[in-house]
Backbone as JSON Lines, residues from 0, in Angstrom:
{"i":0,"aa":"G","n":[7.66,13.74,7.95],"ca":[7.7,12.88,9.11],"c":[8.66,11.73,8.91]}
{"i":1,"aa":"I","n":[8.98,10.99,9.97],"ca":[9.93,9.88,9.91],"c":[9.44,8.81,8.95]}
{"i":2,"aa":"N","n":[8.14,8.51,8.99],"ca":[7.59,7.46,8.12],"c":[7.84,7.78,6.66]}
{"i":3,"aa":"A","n":[7.62,9.06,6.27],"ca":[7.83,9.47,4.88],"c":[9.3,9.37,4.51]}
{"i":4,"aa":"E","n":[10.2,9.7,5.44],"ca":[11.62,9.63,5.15],"c":[12.05,8.18,4.91]}
{"i":5,"aa":"Y","n":[11.56,7.25,5.74],"ca":[11.88,5.84,5.54],"c":[11.34,5.34,4.21]}
{"i":6,"aa":"M","n":[10.17,5.79,3.82],"ca":[9.61,5.35,2.56],"c":[10.39,5.92,1.39]}
{"i":7,"aa":"G","n":[11.01,7.09,1.55],"ca":[11.89,7.6,0.51],"c":[13.06,6.66,0.31]}
{"i":8,"aa":"V","n":[13.61,6.15,1.4],"ca":[14.69,5.16,1.34],"c":[14.19,3.9,0.65]}
{"i":9,"aa":"T","n":[12.97,3.47,0.99],"ca":[12.39,2.29,0.36],"c":[12.23,2.48,-1.13]}
{"i":10,"aa":"A","n":[11.81,3.69,-1.55],"ca":[11.66,3.97,-2.97],"c":[13.0,3.88,-3.68]}
{"i":11,"aa":"L","n":[14.08,4.35,-3.04],"ca":[15.41,4.22,-3.63],"c":[15.81,2.76,-3.81]}
{"i":12,"aa":"A","n":[15.53,1.96,-2.77],"ca":[15.84,0.53,-2.86],"c":[14.99,-0.14,-3.94]}
{"i":13,"aa":"G","n":[13.73,0.3,-4.07],"ca":[12.87,-0.23,-5.12],"c":[13.39,0.12,-6.5]}
{"i":14,"aa":"M","n":[13.94,1.32,-6.64],"ca":[14.53,1.72,-7.92],"c":[15.7,0.81,-8.27]}
{"i":15,"aa":"Q","n":[16.51,0.46,-7.26],"ca":[17.61,-0.48,-7.5],"c":[17.07,-1.83,-7.96]}
{"i":16,"aa":"M","n":[15.97,-2.26,-7.35],"ca":[15.37,-3.54,-7.68],"c":[14.85,-3.55,-9.12]}
{"i":17,"aa":"Q","n":[14.25,-2.44,-9.56],"ca":[13.67,-2.37,-10.9],"c":[14.68,-1.92,-11.95]}
{"i":18,"aa":"G","n":[15.73,-1.26,-11.52],"ca":[16.74,-0.79,-12.46],"c":[16.38,0.5,-13.16]}
{"i":19,"aa":"S","n":[15.34,1.19,-12.68],"ca":[14.95,2.47,-13.28],"c":[14.17,3.28,-12.26]}
{"i":20,"aa":"G","n":[14.05,4.58,-12.57],"ca":[13.33,5.48,-11.67],"c":[11.85,5.55,-12.01]}
{"i":21,"aa":"A","n":[11.24,6.71,-11.78],"ca":[9.8,6.89,-11.94],"c":[9.07,5.83,-11.13]}
{"i":22,"aa":"L","n":[9.51,5.67,-9.88],"ca":[8.95,4.64,-9.01],"c":[8.27,5.29,-7.81]}
{"i":23,"aa":"F","n":[7.02,4.92,-7.64],"ca":[6.23,5.37,-6.49],"c":[5.93,4.14,-5.64]}
{"i":24,"aa":"G","n":[6.0,4.29,-4.33],"ca":[5.76,3.13,-3.48],"c":[4.97,3.48,-2.24]}
{"i":25,"aa":"I","n":[4.19,2.5,-1.77],"ca":[3.5,2.67,-0.49],"c":[3.77,1.45,0.38]}
{"i":26,"aa":"S","n":[3.83,1.7,1.66],"ca":[3.94,0.63,2.65],"c":[2.61,0.51,3.37]}
{"i":27,"aa":"M","n":[2.03,-0.68,3.29],"ca":[0.73,-0.93,3.9],"c":[0.96,-1.71,5.19]}
{"i":28,"aa":"G","n":[1.26,-0.97,6.25],"ca":[1.56,-1.59,7.53],"c":[0.66,-1.06,8.61]}
{"i":29,"aa":"S","n":[1.25,-0.57,9.7],"ca":[0.44,0.01,10.77],"c":[-0.28,1.25,10.28]}
{"i":30,"aa":"N","n":[0.24,1.85,9.21],"ca":[-0.36,3.02,8.59],"c":[-0.03,2.93,7.1]}
{"i":31,"aa":"E","n":[-0.22,4.03,6.37],"ca":[0.22,4.08,4.98],"c":[1.41,5.01,4.88]}
{"i":32,"aa":"G","n":[2.55,4.48,4.46],"ca":[3.71,5.31,4.17],"c":[3.87,5.42,2.66]}
{"i":33,"aa":"A","n":[4.51,6.46,2.17],"ca":[4.68,6.64,0.74],"c":[6.04,7.25,0.43]}
{"i":34,"aa":"G","n":[6.58,6.9,-0.73],"ca":[7.85,7.45,-1.18],"c":[7.9,7.48,-2.69]}
{"i":35,"aa":"Y","n":[8.79,8.32,-3.24],"ca":[8.85,8.49,-4.7],"c":[10.27,8.79,-5.14]}
{"i":36,"aa":"V","n":[10.64,8.19,-6.26],"ca":[11.91,8.48,-6.92],"c":[11.6,8.89,-8.36]}
{"i":37,"aa":"D","n":[12.13,10.04,-8.81],"ca":[11.79,10.53,-10.15],"c":[12.58,9.78,-11.23]}
{"i":38,"aa":"R","n":[12.41,10.19,-12.48],"ca":[13.02,9.47,-13.6],"c":[14.55,9.52,-13.59]}
{"i":39,"aa":"Q","n":[15.07,10.5,-12.91],"ca":[16.52,10.61,-12.79],"c":[17.06,9.88,-11.55]}
{"i":40,"aa":"G","n":[16.17,9.18,-10.85],"ca":[16.6,8.43,-9.68],"c":[16.81,9.29,-8.46]}
{"i":41,"aa":"R","n":[16.13,10.43,-8.39],"ca":[16.33,11.36,-7.29],"c":[15.11,11.41,-6.38]}
{"i":42,"aa":"L","n":[15.37,11.57,-5.08],"ca":[14.29,11.9,-4.16],"c":[13.94,13.36,-4.37]}
{"i":43,"aa":"T","n":[12.67,13.67,-4.35],"ca":[12.24,15.02,-4.7],"c":[12.34,16.03,-3.56]}
{"i":44,"aa":"G","n":[12.4,15.55,-2.34],"ca":[12.36,16.47,-1.2],"c":[10.96,16.72,-0.71]}
{"i":45,"aa":"W","n":[9.95,16.17,-1.42],"ca":[8.57,16.31,-0.97],"c":[8.35,15.45,0.27]}
{"i":46,"aa":"V","n":[7.45,15.89,1.12],"ca":[7.0,15.07,2.25],"c":[5.74,14.34,1.8]}
{"i":47,"aa":"N","n":[5.89,13.05,1.54],"ca":[4.78,12.27,0.96],"c":[3.93,11.62,2.05]}
{"i":48,"aa":"E","n":[3.32,12.44,2.86],"ca":[2.49,11.92,3.96],"c":[1.09,11.59,3.46]}
{"i":49,"aa":"L","n":[1.02,10.57,2.61],"ca":[-0.25,10.27,1.95],"c":[-1.24,9.55,2.85]}
{"i":50,"aa":"W","n":[-0.83,9.14,4.03],"ca":[-1.79,8.54,4.96],"c":[-2.91,9.52,5.26]}
{"i":51,"aa":"A","n":[-2.6,10.82,5.16],"ca":[-3.59,11.85,5.48],"c":[-4.28,12.42,4.25]}
{"i":52,"aa":"A","n":[-3.93,11.89,3.07],"ca":[-4.54,12.39,1.83],"c":[-5.77,11.57,1.49]}
{"i":53,"aa":"P","n":[-6.86,12.22,1.08],"ca":[-8.1,11.48,0.78],"c":[-7.95,10.56,-0.44]}
{"i":54,"aa":"V","n":[-8.47,9.35,-0.33],"ca":[-8.59,8.45,-1.48],"c":[-10.05,8.08,-1.72]}
{"i":55,"aa":"D","n":[-10.92,8.47,-0.82],"ca":[-12.36,8.22,-0.94],"c":[-13.06,9.55,-0.67]}
{"i":56,"aa":"L","n":[-13.71,10.1,-1.7],"ca":[-14.33,11.42,-1.58],"c":[-15.78,11.37,-1.14]}
{"i":57,"aa":"N","n":[-16.26,10.18,-0.82],"ca":[-17.61,10.04,-0.29],"c":[-17.68,10.76,1.06]}
{"i":58,"aa":"P","n":[-18.62,11.69,1.25],"ca":[-18.66,12.43,2.52],"c":[-18.95,11.57,3.74]}
{"i":59,"aa":"V","n":[-19.46,10.35,3.53],"ca":[-19.71,9.46,4.66],"c":[-18.71,8.3,4.67]}
{"i":60,"aa":"A","n":[-17.54,8.53,4.06],"ca":[-16.49,7.51,4.05],"c":[-15.93,7.33,5.46]}
{"i":61,"aa":"Y","n":[-15.13,6.29,5.64],"ca":[-14.52,6.03,6.94],"c":[-13.67,7.22,7.39]}
{"i":62,"aa":"S","n":[-13.77,7.55,8.66],"ca":[-12.98,8.66,9.19],"c":[-11.81,8.14,10.01]}
{"i":63,"aa":"C","n":[-10.73,8.88,9.99],"ca":[-9.53,8.5,10.72],"c":[-9.72,8.77,12.21]}
{"i":64,"aa":"P","n":[-9.47,7.77,13.07],"ca":[-9.69,7.98,14.5],"c":[-8.71,8.97,15.13]}
{"i":65,"aa":"W","n":[-7.58,9.21,14.47],"ca":[-6.57,10.13,15.03],"c":[-6.84,11.57,14.62]}
{"i":66,"aa":"S","n":[-7.08,11.77,13.31],"ca":[-7.24,13.14,12.8],"c":[-8.69,13.55,12.65]}
{"i":67,"aa":"G","n":[-9.59,12.56,12.51],"ca":[-10.98,12.87,12.24],"c":[-11.26,13.12,10.77]}
{"i":68,"aa":"D","n":[-10.21,13.11,9.92],"ca":[-10.39,13.35,8.48],"c":[-11.09,12.16,7.84]}
{"i":69,"aa":"V","n":[-11.85,12.44,6.8],"ca":[-12.68,11.42,6.15],"c":[-12.02,10.9,4.88]}
{"i":70,"aa":"G","n":[-12.06,9.57,4.71],"ca":[-11.63,8.96,3.45],"c":[-10.13,8.97,3.2]}
{"i":71,"aa":"V","n":[-9.32,9.09,4.27],"ca":[-7.87,9.2,4.07],"c":[-7.21,7.83,3.89]}
{"i":72,"aa":"G","n":[-6.01,7.84,3.32],"ca":[-5.32,6.62,2.95],"c":[-5.09,5.63,4.08]}
{"i":73,"aa":"S","n":[-4.87,6.13,5.29],"ca":[-4.57,5.24,6.4],"c":[-5.7,4.24,6.66]}
{"i":74,"aa":"M","n":[-6.93,4.62,6.36],"ca":[-8.08,3.76,6.61],"c":[-8.3,2.74,5.49]}
{"i":75,"aa":"Y","n":[-7.57,2.9,4.38],"ca":[-7.77,2.03,3.23],"c":[-6.55,1.18,2.91]}
{"i":76,"aa":"F","n":[-5.38,1.62,3.38],"ca":[-4.15,0.91,3.03],"c":[-3.28,0.55,4.22]}
{"i":77,"aa":"G","n":[-3.69,0.87,5.42],"ca":[-3.01,0.4,6.61],"c":[-3.73,-0.81,7.17]}
{"i":78,"aa":"Q","n":[-3.29,-1.31,8.31],"ca":[-3.92,-2.49,8.89],"c":[-5.34,-2.2,9.37]}
{"i":79,"aa":"Q","n":[-5.75,-0.92,9.36],"ca":[-7.14,-0.59,9.69],"c":[-8.1,-1.09,8.63]}
{"i":80,"aa":"A","n":[-7.61,-1.26,7.38],"ca":[-8.5,-1.67,6.29],"c":[-9.1,-3.06,6.52]}
{"i":81,"aa":"P","n":[-8.28,-4.1,6.71],"ca":[-8.9,-5.41,6.98],"c":[-9.69,-5.43,8.28]}
{"i":82,"aa":"Q","n":[-9.3,-4.61,9.23],"ca":[-10.02,-4.55,10.51],"c":[-11.43,-4.04,10.31]}
{"i":83,"aa":"K","n":[-11.59,-2.98,9.51],"ca":[-12.94,-2.41,9.32],"c":[-13.77,-3.23,8.33]}
{"i":84,"aa":"L","n":[-13.11,-3.98,7.45],"ca":[-13.85,-4.79,6.47],"c":[-14.27,-6.15,7.02]}
{"i":85,"aa":"A","n":[-13.59,-6.62,8.06],"ca":[-13.87,-7.95,8.6],"c":[-15.35,-8.15,8.96]}
{"i":86,"aa":"P","n":[-15.96,-7.26,9.77],"ca":[-17.38,-7.49,10.11],"c":[-18.31,-7.42,8.91]}
{"i":87,"aa":"I","n":[-17.96,-6.6,7.92],"ca":[-18.79,-6.51,6.71],"c":[-18.73,-7.83,5.95]}
{"i":88,"aa":"A","n":[-17.55,-8.48,5.98],"ca":[-17.38,-9.76,5.3],"c":[-17.94,-10.93,6.1]}
{"i":89,"aa":"G","n":[-18.4,-10.65,7.32],"ca":[-18.97,-11.71,8.15],"c":[-17.98,-12.37,9.09]}
{"i":90,"aa":"I","n":[-16.85,-11.71,9.32],"ca":[-15.83,-12.25,10.23],"c":[-15.95,-11.51,11.56]}
{"i":91,"aa":"D","n":[-16.26,-12.23,12.59],"ca":[-16.47,-11.63,13.91],"c":[-15.17,-11.71,14.71]}
{"i":92,"aa":"L","n":[-14.58,-10.56,14.98],"ca":[-13.35,-10.49,15.76],"c":[-13.61,-9.68,17.03]}
{"i":93,"aa":"P","n":[-13.03,-10.08,18.15],"ca":[-13.28,-9.36,19.42],"c":[-12.87,-7.89,19.32]}
{"i":94,"aa":"S","n":[-13.7,-7.02,19.84],"ca":[-13.4,-5.59,19.8],"c":[-12.17,-5.24,20.62]}
{"i":95,"aa":"T","n":[-11.81,-6.1,21.57],"ca":[-10.64,-5.85,22.4],"c":[-9.34,-6.26,21.72]}
{"i":96,"aa":"M","n":[-9.43,-6.95,20.59],"ca":[-8.24,-7.43,19.89],"c":[-7.53,-6.26,19.22]}
{"i":97,"aa":"L","n":[-6.2,-6.22,19.29],"ca":[-5.42,-5.17,18.66],"c":[-5.51,-5.29,17.14]}
{"i":98,"aa":"A","n":[-5.31,-4.16,16.45],"ca":[-5.44,-4.13,15.0],"c":[-4.5,-5.11,14.32]}
{"i":99,"aa":"Q","n":[-3.25,-5.19,14.8],"ca":[-2.31,-6.1,14.15],"c":[-2.71,-7.56,14.36]}
{"i":100,"aa":"D","n":[-3.36,-7.85,15.48],"ca":[-3.81,-9.22,15.73],"c":[-5.04,-9.55,14.87]}
{"i":101,"aa":"K","n":[-5.89,-8.56,14.64],"ca":[-7.02,-8.77,13.73],"c":[-6.52,-9.06,12.32]}
{"i":102,"aa":"L","n":[-5.47,-8.34,11.91],"ca":[-4.89,-8.6,10.6],"c":[-4.36,-10.03,10.52]}
{"i":103,"aa":"K","n":[-3.67,-10.48,11.56],"ca":[-3.14,-11.85,11.57],"c":[-4.26,-12.88,11.46]}
{"i":104,"aa":"E","n":[-5.38,-12.63,12.11],"ca":[-6.5,-13.56,12.03],"c":[-7.06,-13.62,10.61]}
{"i":105,"aa":"V","n":[-7.18,-12.45,9.98],"ca":[-7.66,-12.42,8.59],"c":[-6.68,-13.15,7.68]}
{"i":106,"aa":"Q","n":[-5.39,-12.97,7.93],"ca":[-4.37,-13.65,7.12],"c":[-4.43,-15.17,7.3]}
{"i":107,"aa":"K","n":[-4.7,-15.61,8.53],"ca":[-4.84,-17.05,8.77],"c":[-6.03,-17.61,7.99]}
{"i":108,"aa":"L","n":[-7.13,-16.86,8.0],"ca":[-8.32,-17.3,7.26],"c":[-8.04,-17.33,5.76]}
{"i":109,"aa":"M","n":[-7.27,-16.35,5.27],"ca":[-6.94,-16.31,3.85],"c":[-6.05,-17.5,3.49]}
{"i":110,"aa":"A","n":[-5.11,-17.84,4.38],"ca":[-4.24,-19.0,4.14],"c":[-5.04,-20.29,4.04]}
{"i":111,"aa":"A","n":[-6.2,-20.31,4.72],"ca":[-7.1,-21.47,4.69],"c":[-8.14,-21.35,3.58]}
{"i":112,"aa":"N","n":[-7.96,-20.36,2.69],"ca":[-8.86,-20.14,1.55],"c":[-10.29,-19.82,1.96]}
{"i":113,"aa":"D","n":[-10.44,-19.11,3.06],"ca":[-11.76,-18.67,3.5],"c":[-12.28,-17.61,2.53]}
{"i":114,"aa":"P","n":[-13.45,-17.81,1.92],"ca":[-13.97,-16.84,0.94],"c":[-14.25,-15.47,1.54]}
{"i":115,"aa":"R","n":[-14.52,-15.41,2.84],"ca":[-14.76,-14.11,3.48],"c":[-13.49,-13.28,3.5]}
{"i":116,"aa":"A","n":[-12.38,-13.94,3.78],"ca":[-11.09,-13.23,3.78],"c":[-10.73,-12.78,2.37]}
{"i":117,"aa":"R","n":[-11.05,-13.62,1.4],"ca":[-10.77,-13.25,0.0],"c":[-11.51,-11.97,-0.38]}
{"i":118,"aa":"L","n":[-12.76,-11.85,0.07],"ca":[-13.54,-10.64,-0.22],"c":[-12.85,-9.4,0.35]}
{"i":119,"aa":"I","n":[-12.26,-9.53,1.52],"ca":[-11.56,-8.4,2.13],"c":[-10.4,-7.95,1.23]}
{"i":120,"aa":"Y","n":[-9.6,-8.9,0.79],"ca":[-8.44,-8.54,-0.03],"c":[-8.84,-8.06,-1.41]}
{"i":121,"aa":"E","n":[-9.91,-8.61,-1.96],"ca":[-10.39,-8.11,-3.25],"c":[-10.86,-6.66,-3.11]}
{"i":122,"aa":"T","n":[-11.51,-6.35,-1.99],"ca":[-11.99,-4.99,-1.77],"c":[-10.82,-4.02,-1.62]}
{"i":123,"aa":"I","n":[-9.8,-4.41,-0.86],"ca":[-8.62,-3.55,-0.73],"c":[-7.94,-3.38,-2.09]}
{"i":124,"aa":"G","n":[-7.97,-4.44,-2.91],"ca":[-7.42,-4.34,-4.26],"c":[-8.14,-3.33,-5.12]}
{"i":125,"aa":"V","n":[-9.46,-3.27,-4.98],"ca":[-10.23,-2.25,-5.7],"c":[-9.83,-0.86,-5.21]}
{"i":126,"aa":"Y","n":[-9.72,-0.7,-3.9],"ca":[-9.23,0.58,-3.36],"c":[-7.9,0.95,-4.01]}
{"i":127,"aa":"L","n":[-7.01,-0.03,-4.06],"ca":[-5.65,0.22,-4.53],"c":[-5.64,0.6,-6.01]}
{"i":128,"aa":"G","n":[-6.47,-0.06,-6.81],"ca":[-6.52,0.26,-8.23],"c":[-6.96,1.69,-8.48]}
{"i":129,"aa":"Y","n":[-8.02,2.11,-7.81],"ca":[-8.5,3.49,-7.99],"c":[-7.5,4.5,-7.42]}
{"i":130,"aa":"A","n":[-6.89,4.16,-6.29],"ca":[-5.9,5.07,-5.7],"c":[-4.68,5.2,-6.6]}
{"i":131,"aa":"C","n":[-4.29,4.1,-7.26],"ca":[-3.17,4.16,-8.2],"c":[-3.43,5.19,-9.29]}
{"i":132,"aa":"A","n":[-4.65,5.18,-9.82],"ca":[-5.01,6.15,-10.85],"c":[-4.96,7.57,-10.3]}
{"i":133,"aa":"Q","n":[-5.39,7.74,-9.07],"ca":[-5.35,9.07,-8.45],"c":[-3.91,9.51,-8.22]}
{"i":134,"aa":"Y","n":[-3.08,8.61,-7.69],"ca":[-1.67,8.95,-7.44],"c":[-0.96,9.28,-8.75]}
{"i":135,"aa":"A","n":[-1.34,8.59,-9.84],"ca":[-0.7,8.83,-11.14],"c":[-0.99,10.22,-11.68]}
{"i":136,"aa":"D","n":[-2.01,10.88,-11.17],"ca":[-2.28,12.27,-11.55],"c":[-1.22,13.21,-10.99]}
{"i":137,"aa":"F","n":[-0.55,12.79,-9.92],"ca":[0.39,13.66,-9.22],"c":[1.84,13.18,-9.32]}
{"i":138,"aa":"Y","n":[2.04,11.88,-9.56],"ca":[3.38,11.31,-9.63],"c":[3.61,10.69,-11.01]}
{"i":139,"aa":"D","n":[4.68,11.07,-11.66],"ca":[5.06,10.47,-12.93],"c":[5.69,9.12,-12.63]}
{"i":140,"aa":"M","n":[4.94,8.04,-12.82],"ca":[5.45,6.73,-12.42],"c":[5.28,5.67,-13.48]}
{"i":141,"aa":"D","n":[6.3,4.81,-13.56],"ca":[6.25,3.6,-14.37],"c":[6.09,2.37,-13.48]}
{"i":142,"aa":"H","n":[6.52,2.5,-12.22],"ca":[6.5,1.38,-11.28],"c":[5.76,1.78,-10.01]}
{"i":143,"aa":"F","n":[4.96,0.86,-9.49],"ca":[4.23,1.07,-8.24],"c":[4.65,-0.04,-7.29]}
{"i":144,"aa":"L","n":[5.49,0.32,-6.3],"ca":[6.01,-0.64,-5.34],"c":[5.04,-0.76,-4.16]}
{"i":145,"aa":"I","n":[4.65,-2.0,-3.85],"ca":[3.72,-2.25,-2.76],"c":[4.39,-3.17,-1.75]}
{"i":146,"aa":"L","n":[4.4,-2.76,-0.48],"ca":[4.94,-3.62,0.56],"c":[4.24,-3.33,1.88]}
{"i":147,"aa":"G","n":[4.62,-4.02,2.92],"ca":[3.98,-3.85,4.22],"c":[3.23,-5.11,4.63]}
{"i":148,"aa":"R","n":[2.99,-5.25,5.92],"ca":[2.43,-6.5,6.45],"c":[1.05,-6.82,5.89]}
{"i":149,"aa":"V","n":[0.28,-5.81,5.46],"ca":[-1.05,-6.08,4.9],"c":[-0.93,-6.87,3.59]}
{"i":150,"aa":"T","n":[0.2,-6.75,2.91],"ca":[0.37,-7.42,1.61],"c":[0.92,-8.83,1.73]}
{"i":151,"aa":"S","n":[1.21,-9.29,2.94],"ca":[1.83,-10.61,3.12],"c":[0.86,-11.74,2.79]}
{"i":152,"aa":"G","n":[1.41,-12.83,2.28],"ca":[0.63,-14.03,2.05],"c":[-0.24,-14.0,0.8]}
{"i":153,"aa":"K","n":[-1.18,-14.94,0.72],"ca":[-2.07,-15.06,-0.45],"c":[-2.87,-13.8,-0.68]}
{"i":154,"aa":"G","n":[-3.26,-13.16,0.42],"ca":[-4.1,-11.97,0.29],"c":[-3.44,-10.88,-0.52]}
{"i":155,"aa":"G","n":[-2.14,-10.72,-0.37],"ca":[-1.43,-9.69,-1.13],"c":[-1.5,-9.94,-2.62]}
{"i":156,"aa":"E","n":[-1.37,-11.21,-3.03],"ca":[-1.46,-11.55,-4.45],"c":[-2.85,-11.25,-5.0]}
{"i":157,"aa":"I","n":[-3.88,-11.6,-4.24],"ca":[-5.26,-11.33,-4.66],"c":[-5.5,-9.83,-4.79]}
{"i":158,"aa":"M","n":[-4.98,-9.09,-3.84],"ca":[-5.13,-7.64,-3.82],"c":[-4.54,-7.02,-5.09]}
{"i":159,"aa":"L","n":[-3.33,-7.44,-5.46],"ca":[-2.67,-6.89,-6.64],"c":[-3.38,-7.3,-7.92]}
{"i":160,"aa":"E","n":[-3.88,-8.53,-7.98],"ca":[-4.64,-8.97,-9.16],"c":[-5.86,-8.08,-9.37]}
{"i":161,"aa":"K","n":[-6.56,-7.77,-8.27],"ca":[-7.76,-6.94,-8.38],"c":[-7.39,-5.51,-8.76]}
{"i":162,"aa":"A","n":[-6.3,-4.99,-8.22],"ca":[-5.86,-3.63,-8.57],"c":[-5.54,-3.54,-10.07]}
{"i":163,"aa":"R","n":[-4.86,-4.55,-10.59],"ca":[-4.55,-4.56,-12.04],"c":[-5.83,-4.63,-12.86]}
{"i":164,"aa":"E","n":[-6.81,-5.39,-12.38],"ca":[-8.09,-5.5,-13.09],"c":[-8.78,-4.14,-13.15]}
{"i":165,"aa":"V","n":[-8.76,-3.39,-12.06],"ca":[-9.36,-2.05,-12.05],"c":[-8.71,-1.17,-13.1]}
{"i":166,"aa":"L","n":[-7.38,-1.22,-13.21],"ca":[-6.7,-0.4,-14.22],"c":[-7.09,-0.84,-15.63]}
{"i":167,"aa":"R","n":[-7.15,-2.15,-15.86],"ca":[-7.5,-2.65,-17.2],"c":[-8.89,-2.19,-17.61]}
{"i":168,"aa":"V","n":[-9.83,-2.23,-16.68],"ca":[-11.23,-1.93,-17.01],"c":[-11.51,-0.43,-17.0]}
{"i":169,"aa":"E","n":[-11.01,0.27,-15.99],"ca":[-11.37,1.67,-15.8],"c":[-10.33,2.66,-16.33]}
{"i":170,"aa":"F","n":[-9.06,2.27,-16.32],"ca":[-7.99,3.2,-16.71],"c":[-6.99,2.5,-17.63]}
{"i":171,"aa":"P","n":[-7.44,2.09,-18.84],"ca":[-6.54,1.32,-19.72],"c":[-5.26,2.05,-20.08]}
{"i":172,"aa":"E","n":[-5.27,3.37,-20.02],"ca":[-4.05,4.12,-20.32],"c":[-2.98,3.95,-19.25]}
{"i":173,"aa":"L","n":[-3.36,3.37,-18.11],"ca":[-2.41,3.2,-17.01],"c":[-1.93,1.75,-16.84]}
{"i":174,"aa":"V","n":[-2.36,0.84,-17.72],"ca":[-1.95,-0.55,-17.55],"c":[-0.44,-0.72,-17.72]}
{"i":175,"aa":"K","n":[0.22,0.3,-18.26],"ca":[1.68,0.26,-18.4],"c":[2.38,0.3,-17.05]}
{"i":176,"aa":"I","n":[1.68,0.76,-16.01],"ca":[2.29,0.83,-14.68],"c":[2.56,-0.58,-14.17]}
{"i":177,"aa":"N","n":[3.8,-0.8,-13.77],"ca":[4.23,-2.11,-13.3],"c":[4.08,-2.19,-11.78]}
{"i":178,"aa":"F","n":[3.15,-3.02,-11.32],"ca":[3.02,-3.28,-9.88],"c":[4.15,-4.22,-9.48]}
{"i":179,"aa":"C","n":[4.9,-3.84,-8.49],"ca":[6.02,-4.69,-8.07],"c":[6.02,-4.86,-6.55]}
{"i":180,"aa":"T","n":[6.47,-6.03,-6.13],"ca":[6.54,-6.32,-4.7],"c":[7.9,-6.93,-4.4]}
{"i":181,"aa":"P","n":[8.41,-6.72,-3.21],"ca":[9.66,-7.35,-2.81],"c":[9.42,-8.78,-2.33]}
{"i":182,"aa":"S","n":[10.41,-9.39,-1.76],"ca":[10.25,-10.73,-1.21],"c":[9.27,-10.71,-0.04]}
{"i":183,"aa":"E","n":[8.78,-11.88,0.34],"ca":[7.81,-11.97,1.43],"c":[8.39,-11.42,2.73]}
{"i":184,"aa":"H","n":[9.67,-11.67,2.98],"ca":[10.31,-11.15,4.2],"c":[10.38,-9.63,4.17]}
{"i":185,"aa":"M","n":[10.77,-9.08,3.02],"ca":[10.9,-7.63,2.93],"c":[9.54,-6.94,3.0]}
{"i":186,"aa":"K","n":[8.48,-7.64,2.57],"ca":[7.14,-7.07,2.69],"c":[6.84,-6.69,4.14]}
{"i":187,"aa":"R","n":[7.28,-7.55,5.06],"ca":[6.94,-7.35,6.47],"c":[7.87,-6.38,7.18]}
{"i":188,"aa":"V","n":[9.14,-6.37,6.8],"ca":[10.1,-5.48,7.47],"c":[10.79,-4.61,6.45]}
{"i":189,"aa":"G","n":[10.04,-4.22,5.44],"ca":[10.59,-3.61,4.24],"c":[11.44,-2.38,4.44]}
{"i":190,"aa":"Q","n":[11.01,-1.44,5.25],"ca":[11.72,-0.18,5.32],"c":[13.1,-0.35,5.94]}
{"i":191,"aa":"A","n":[13.21,-1.18,6.98],"ca":[14.5,-1.41,7.6],"c":[15.44,-2.15,6.66]}
{"i":192,"aa":"V","n":[14.9,-3.17,5.96],"ca":[15.71,-3.92,5.02],"c":[16.16,-3.03,3.87]}
{"i":193,"aa":"A","n":[15.26,-2.18,3.39],"ca":[15.6,-1.3,2.28],"c":[16.75,-0.37,2.66]}
{"i":194,"aa":"A","n":[16.69,0.17,3.85],"ca":[17.75,1.07,4.3],"c":[19.09,0.36,4.34]}
{"i":195,"aa":"A","n":[19.1,-0.89,4.81],"ca":[20.34,-1.66,4.88],"c":[20.85,-2.05,3.51]}
{"i":196,"aa":"A","n":[19.95,-2.12,2.53],"ca":[20.32,-2.57,1.18],"c":[20.96,-1.48,0.36]}
{"i":197,"aa":"L","n":[20.81,-0.23,0.76],"ca":[21.36,0.86,-0.03],"c":[22.88,0.84,0.0]}
{"i":198,"aa":"P","n":[23.53,1.22,-1.12],"ca":[24.99,1.21,-1.15],"c":[25.57,2.24,-0.19]}
{"i":199,"aa":"E","n":[26.73,1.93,0.33],"ca":[27.39,2.85,1.25],"c":[27.95,4.03,0.47]}
{"i":200,"aa":"L","n":[27.75,5.22,0.97],"ca":[28.29,6.42,0.34],"c":[29.79,6.48,0.55]}
{"i":201,"aa":"K","n":[30.52,6.8,-0.5],"ca":[31.97,6.93,-0.4],"c":[32.33,8.25,0.26]}
{"i":202,"aa":"K","n":[33.21,8.19,1.22],"ca":[33.66,9.41,1.89],"c":[34.69,10.11,1.03]}
{"i":203,"aa":"K","n":[34.55,11.42,0.97],"ca":[35.52,12.2,0.2],"c":[36.83,12.36,0.97]}
């Protein structure tokens, strides 16, 4: 799909940023996009549509409203994640509010150091830590690039801290994986910026 192709471009730009391959990346925006560059700096040709891949095997996990599939990445790493966690954390948001606006409200609360918002980002960080271990079973990676509007602001930092903690405690063999993030601006418009950042191909 188009989202996976853009994330492949983002993975290439991330490789340039890190100076090496074996880089796996996800974009946590309106959905979950994913891309991968191998150790030789090559795109594999795989379609990394991980928004539809399960990250929660609990049979009563959250189901995707579009596909009906249970426990898939889009519900844990897209803007649906803070939306579904908000009421559990005690944040009451109007049901008529759009998902992106609910995310903005949670981000405003996090900027004000609201402990309820912090719980949301810590929970997403736990999701991310366990998913990283799962993704590492399938992708040979040294770097895990995280971007997208869900990662913007203080909440993104808290999320990554918690993900690293999960690896330290549960998967110490994976602490070598380097979590990396782009600038705050690129987090929000990452895929377009990444595409523009790639070097121009020389015409023969």
